[in-house]
Coordinates of C-alpha atoms and ligand atoms in Angstrom, one line a residue:
M246 CA 103.4 21.5 183.9
M247 CA 100.4 19.6 182.6
R248 CA 98.1 22.0 184.5
K249 CA 99.9 25.1 183.0
L250 CA 99.4 23.6 179.5
L251 CA 95.7 23.0 180.1
Q252 CA 95.3 26.5 181.3
L253 CA 97.0 27.8 178.2
V254 CA 94.8 25.7 176.0
L255 CA 91.7 26.9 177.8
I256 CA 92.6 30.6 177.5
L257 CA 93.3 30.1 173.7
C258 CA 89.9 28.4 173.3
L259 CA 88.1 31.2 175.1
G260 CA 89.9 33.7 173.0
L261 CA 88.8 32.0 169.8
T262 CA 85.2 31.8 171.0
G263 CA 85.2 35.5 171.8
V264 CA 84.7 35.2 175.5
Y265 CA 88.0 37.1 176.1
A266 CA 87.8 39.1 172.9
V267 CA 87.5 42.9 173.2
P268 CA 84.6 44.0 170.9
G269 CA 85.8 42.4 167.7
R270 CA 82.5 42.2 165.9
K271 CA 81.4 44.6 163.3
P272 CA 79.7 47.7 164.9
Y273 CA 75.9 47.7 164.9
K274 CA 74.7 50.2 162.3
V275 CA 72.4 52.8 163.7
M276 CA 70.3 55.3 161.7
L277 CA 69.5 58.3 163.8
I278 CA 66.6 60.3 162.4
D279 CA 66.1 64.0 163.1
G280 CA 65.0 67.0 161.0
Q281 CA 61.9 68.2 162.8
N282 CA 61.4 68.5 166.5
N283 CA 59.8 71.0 168.9
H284 CA 63.1 71.0 170.8
R285 CA 65.6 73.7 170.1
N286 CA 68.5 71.4 170.8
M287 CA 67.6 68.7 168.3
F288 CA 70.8 68.8 166.3
E289 CA 73.0 69.1 169.4
G290 CA 71.1 66.2 170.8
S291 CA 71.7 64.1 167.7
G292 CA 75.4 64.8 167.7
F293 CA 75.7 64.1 171.4
M294 CA 73.8 60.8 171.1
K295 CA 75.9 59.7 168.1
S296 CA 79.1 60.4 170.1
I297 CA 78.0 58.5 173.3
L298 CA 76.9 55.5 171.2
E299 CA 80.1 55.5 169.1
E300 CA 82.4 55.8 172.1
T301 CA 81.3 52.3 173.2
G302 CA 82.9 50.9 170.1
L303 CA 79.7 48.9 169.6
F304 CA 77.9 51.3 167.1
K305 CA 78.4 53.2 163.9
V306 CA 75.8 56.0 163.7
D307 CA 74.6 57.7 160.6
I308 CA 72.4 60.8 161.2
V309 CA 69.7 61.1 158.6
T310 CA 67.9 64.4 158.5
T311 CA 64.4 64.9 157.0
P312 CA 63.4 68.1 155.1
P313 CA 62.5 70.9 157.5
K314 CA 58.9 71.6 158.4
G315 CA 56.9 72.5 155.3
G316 CA 59.7 71.1 153.1
D317 CA 59.2 68.5 150.4
M318 CA 58.9 65.3 152.4
S319 CA 58.6 63.2 149.3
T320 CA 62.4 63.4 149.0
F321 CA 62.8 61.5 152.3
R322 CA 63.5 57.9 151.3
P323 CA 65.8 56.3 153.9
D324 CA 66.9 52.7 153.3
F325 CA 66.4 51.0 156.6
S326 CA 67.4 47.6 155.3
S327 CA 71.2 47.9 155.9
Y328 CA 70.7 49.0 159.6
D329 CA 70.4 47.2 162.8
V330 CA 68.7 49.9 164.7
V331 CA 66.8 53.1 164.0
L332 CA 66.9 55.8 166.7
S333 CA 64.3 58.5 166.5
N334 CA 65.0 62.1 167.6
Y335 CA 62.1 63.2 165.3
N336 CA 58.9 64.8 166.2
G337 CA 57.3 66.4 163.2
E338 CA 55.3 66.0 160.0
S339 CA 54.2 62.6 158.6
W340 CA 56.6 60.7 156.5
P341 CA 55.6 59.4 153.0
E342 CA 53.5 56.3 153.2
P343 CA 56.1 54.1 151.5
V344 CA 58.6 55.1 154.2
N345 CA 56.1 54.3 156.9
E346 CA 55.5 50.9 155.3
A347 CA 59.2 50.2 155.0
F348 CA 59.8 51.2 158.6
E349 CA 57.0 48.9 159.9
K350 CA 58.5 46.0 157.9
F351 CA 62.0 46.8 159.3
V352 CA 60.8 46.6 162.9
R353 CA 58.3 43.8 162.4
E354 CA 61.0 41.6 160.9
G355 CA 63.5 42.1 163.7
G356 CA 65.0 45.6 163.4
G357 CA 65.7 47.5 166.6
F358 CA 64.1 50.8 167.4
V359 CA 65.1 53.4 170.0
V360 CA 62.6 56.1 171.0
V361 CA 64.0 59.2 172.7
H362 CA 61.9 61.8 174.6
A363 CA 59.7 63.8 172.2
A364 CA 59.9 61.1 169.5
D365 CA 57.0 59.6 171.5
N366 CA 55.0 62.7 170.7
A367 CA 55.2 62.1 167.0
F368 CA 52.6 60.5 164.7
P369 CA 49.5 60.3 166.9
N370 CA 47.5 58.7 164.1
W371 CA 50.0 56.2 162.8
E372 CA 48.7 52.9 164.3
A373 CA 51.8 50.8 163.9
Y374 CA 54.1 53.6 165.2
N375 CA 52.0 53.8 168.4
L376 CA 52.1 50.0 168.8
M377 CA 55.9 50.3 168.6
I378 CA 56.3 53.1 171.1
G379 CA 53.7 51.6 173.5
I380 CA 52.6 54.9 174.9
G381 CA 53.1 58.5 173.9
G382 CA 51.9 62.0 174.6
W383 CA 50.4 65.3 173.2
E384 CA 49.3 66.0 169.6
G385 CA 45.7 65.3 170.5
R386 CA 46.3 62.0 172.4
D387 CA 43.6 61.1 174.9
E388 CA 41.6 58.1 176.1
R389 CA 40.9 57.2 172.5
S390 CA 44.7 56.6 172.0
G391 CA 44.7 53.9 174.7
P392 CA 45.1 53.6 178.5
Y393 CA 47.2 55.8 180.8
L394 CA 49.9 53.4 182.0
Y395 CA 51.4 54.0 185.5
F396 CA 52.7 52.0 188.5
D397 CA 50.6 51.7 191.7
E398 CA 53.1 51.4 194.5
G399 CA 50.4 50.3 197.0
K400 CA 49.1 47.5 194.8
G401 CA 52.6 46.7 193.5
E402 CA 51.3 46.5 189.9
F403 CA 50.9 48.5 186.7
I404 CA 47.6 50.1 186.1
Y405 CA 46.1 50.5 182.6
D406 CA 43.7 53.4 183.3
T407 CA 41.1 53.7 180.5
T408 CA 39.2 56.6 182.1
K409 CA 38.8 59.8 180.1
G410 CA 41.7 62.3 180.0
K411 CA 44.5 63.8 178.0
G412 CA 47.6 61.9 177.0
G413 CA 50.8 63.5 177.9
S414 CA 51.9 66.3 180.2
H415 CA 54.7 67.3 182.5
G416 CA 55.3 69.6 185.5
M417 CA 58.2 71.8 186.2
Q418 CA 61.7 70.5 185.2
H419 CA 63.6 69.1 188.1
E420 CA 66.0 66.3 189.2
Y421 CA 64.2 63.1 189.9
V422 CA 64.8 59.6 191.2
V423 CA 64.5 56.8 188.7
K424 CA 63.5 53.5 190.2
T425 CA 64.1 50.1 188.6
R426 CA 61.1 47.8 188.2
E427 CA 62.8 45.0 186.2
P428 CA 66.2 44.5 187.8
K429 CA 66.9 41.3 185.9
H430 CA 66.3 42.8 182.5
P431 CA 69.7 43.0 180.5
I432 CA 69.4 46.8 180.2
M433 CA 68.9 47.2 184.0
K434 CA 71.1 44.4 185.4
G435 CA 73.8 45.8 187.6
L436 CA 72.4 49.4 187.8
P437 CA 71.5 50.8 191.2
G438 CA 67.8 50.2 192.2
E439 CA 67.3 53.9 192.4
W440 CA 69.4 56.8 191.0
L441 CA 69.1 60.5 190.7
H442 CA 68.5 61.9 187.2
Q443 CA 69.6 65.4 186.2
K444 CA 67.1 68.2 185.6
D445 CA 64.6 67.1 183.0
E446 CA 60.9 67.1 182.1
L447 CA 59.2 64.2 183.8
Y448 CA 56.6 63.0 181.3
D449 CA 53.3 61.9 182.8
R450 CA 49.9 60.6 181.7
L451 CA 51.3 59.0 178.5
R452 CA 48.7 57.0 176.7
G453 CA 48.8 54.5 173.8
P454 CA 48.0 50.9 172.9
A455 CA 50.4 49.8 175.7
R456 CA 50.6 46.3 174.2
N457 CA 53.7 44.1 174.9
V458 CA 55.2 46.9 177.0
K459 CA 57.6 46.1 179.8
V460 CA 58.3 49.1 182.0
L461 CA 61.9 48.8 183.2
A462 CA 61.9 51.9 185.4
T463 CA 59.6 54.5 186.8
A464 CA 59.8 57.9 188.5
Y465 CA 57.4 59.5 191.0
S466 CA 55.8 62.6 189.5
A467 CA 55.1 64.7 192.6
P468 CA 52.2 67.1 192.8
E469 CA 54.7 69.7 194.4
T470 CA 56.4 69.9 190.9
K471 CA 52.9 70.1 189.3
G472 CA 53.1 66.4 188.4
S473 CA 50.5 63.6 188.3
G474 CA 51.1 62.1 191.8
R475 CA 51.8 58.8 190.1
H476 CA 54.8 56.6 189.4
E477 CA 55.3 57.2 185.6
P478 CA 57.1 55.0 183.1
I479 CA 60.6 56.3 182.3
L480 CA 62.3 53.4 180.6
M481 CA 60.4 50.7 178.6
T482 CA 60.8 47.9 176.1
I483 CA 58.2 47.0 173.6
Q484 CA 58.0 44.0 171.4
Y485 CA 56.6 44.7 167.9
G486 CA 56.6 41.6 165.7
K487 CA 60.2 40.3 165.9
G488 CA 61.5 43.8 166.6
R489 CA 62.8 45.1 169.9
V490 CA 62.0 48.6 170.9
F491 CA 63.7 50.6 173.7
H492 CA 61.8 53.7 174.8
T493 CA 63.3 56.4 177.1
V494 CA 61.3 59.4 178.0
M495 CA 64.3 61.2 179.3
G496 CA 66.4 63.8 177.4
H497 CA 64.6 67.1 177.1
E498 CA 67.6 69.4 177.2
N499 CA 71.4 69.1 176.8
Y500 CA 71.8 69.1 180.6
S501 CA 69.3 66.3 180.8
Q502 CA 71.2 64.2 178.2
R503 CA 74.5 64.7 180.0
C504 CA 73.3 62.7 182.9
V505 CA 75.3 59.5 183.1
G506 CA 72.1 57.7 183.8
F507 CA 70.7 58.9 180.5
I508 CA 73.9 58.1 178.7
V509 CA 74.3 54.6 180.0
T510 CA 70.7 53.5 179.7
L511 CA 70.7 54.8 176.0
Q512 CA 74.0 52.9 175.3
R513 CA 72.6 49.7 176.9
G514 CA 69.1 50.1 175.5
T515 CA 70.5 50.6 172.0
E516 CA 72.7 47.4 172.3
W517 CA 69.7 45.5 173.5
A518 CA 67.5 46.8 170.7
A519 CA 70.2 45.6 168.2
S520 CA 70.9 42.2 169.7
G521 CA 68.7 41.4 172.7
K522 CA 71.8 41.4 174.9
V523 CA 73.9 43.9 176.8
T524 CA 77.6 43.4 177.1
Q525 CA 78.5 46.8 178.6
K526 CA 79.7 47.2 182.1
V527 CA 78.1 49.7 184.5
P528 CA 80.6 52.6 184.8
A529 CA 82.0 53.8 188.2
D530 CA 80.5 57.3 187.7
F531 CA 76.9 56.0 187.5
P532 CA 74.6 58.2 189.7
T533 CA 73.4 57.0 193.1
K534 CA 70.1 57.8 194.7
E535 CA 71.7 60.7 196.6
K536 CA 74.2 61.9 194.1
G537 CA 73.7 62.8 190.4
S538 CA 76.5 62.4 187.8
V539 CA 77.2 64.3 184.6
R540 CA 79.7 64.1 181.7
Ligands
LIG1162 ZN1 61.0 68.1 176.2

C-alpha cells in the first residue's frame, strides 16, 4: 500500500516536472527564408520543410519570402527578434545592410540558424555569414575564402587544406552513404553509424573560415561519380557568438529531401539550433547502410 502510494506520488511529480509530459511547451518559432535560389524547387522545398518541422509538434514555421531577383530588396525587413530559429532556403542577391546587421545580432546573441543545401552558396563576401555557415561553395569562393575542410580516414582527422583551388563543386547525383563522426552529439545520438541517403548532389571542396565547426557526419565523394575522392562534410554545427548553427549540405531536389535521413536530421538539427537539446526519438523507418528510406 505504502509502496503504491509512493509510486503514485513519484509519477505525479515527474508529470509536474515535465519528464512524462508530451510536448507541452510553446512551439519554437522558425522563420524560413526563401525568395531567390538557383533551385527550381525552392518553394516546394520550403513548403515541405515547413510541414516536416511542424509535424513534430515542436515548431511553428513562418515562411518569409524576399522580393524576386532584380526586385526592390529595400522592402525586405524581417523582424528576427520574435523567432527562435532562422532557416535559410535562400541563395540570391544581398540583403539590405540593416537586415544583415540585425541577423548578425540575432545569431550572435543566441538565435538558432539552420543552413540548407544551396543556402551555403549565398553571400560569398559577407564575412559574418561565412563565419556562421563555416564553409560554403561557388559564387567565386576559392582559397581566399578559407581552407577546404575534409576528413582524412587514414589519419583519422579533419584536414584544413589551404592550398590553392576553387571552393565548391559536385559530381553526378547519386545515392550515398552518410557516416557519423560525432556519435555522442545530441543530433546524432541514436542514429545508425552509417546510412544510405537518397539521390542528391554530394557537395565537395567547400571552403570558408571553418572556425568553431564540428563536422557531425561525412560522405565519401568517389572519383567514379566525378567527386573529389575525399570524405566531405555533410552535417555540421557551428558556434557563432552565443548562437548555434546547424548546416546540412543535403537537399538538392524534392526526391533528396524526401529521404528520411534528410527529414530526421533537419528536425533534430533545428531543435538543437533552437535549444541545444534534442528530445525526438529516432523513427523506425530511418535508413540503414544497405537500405534507403523515403516518405
Ligand atoms: Zn543543388
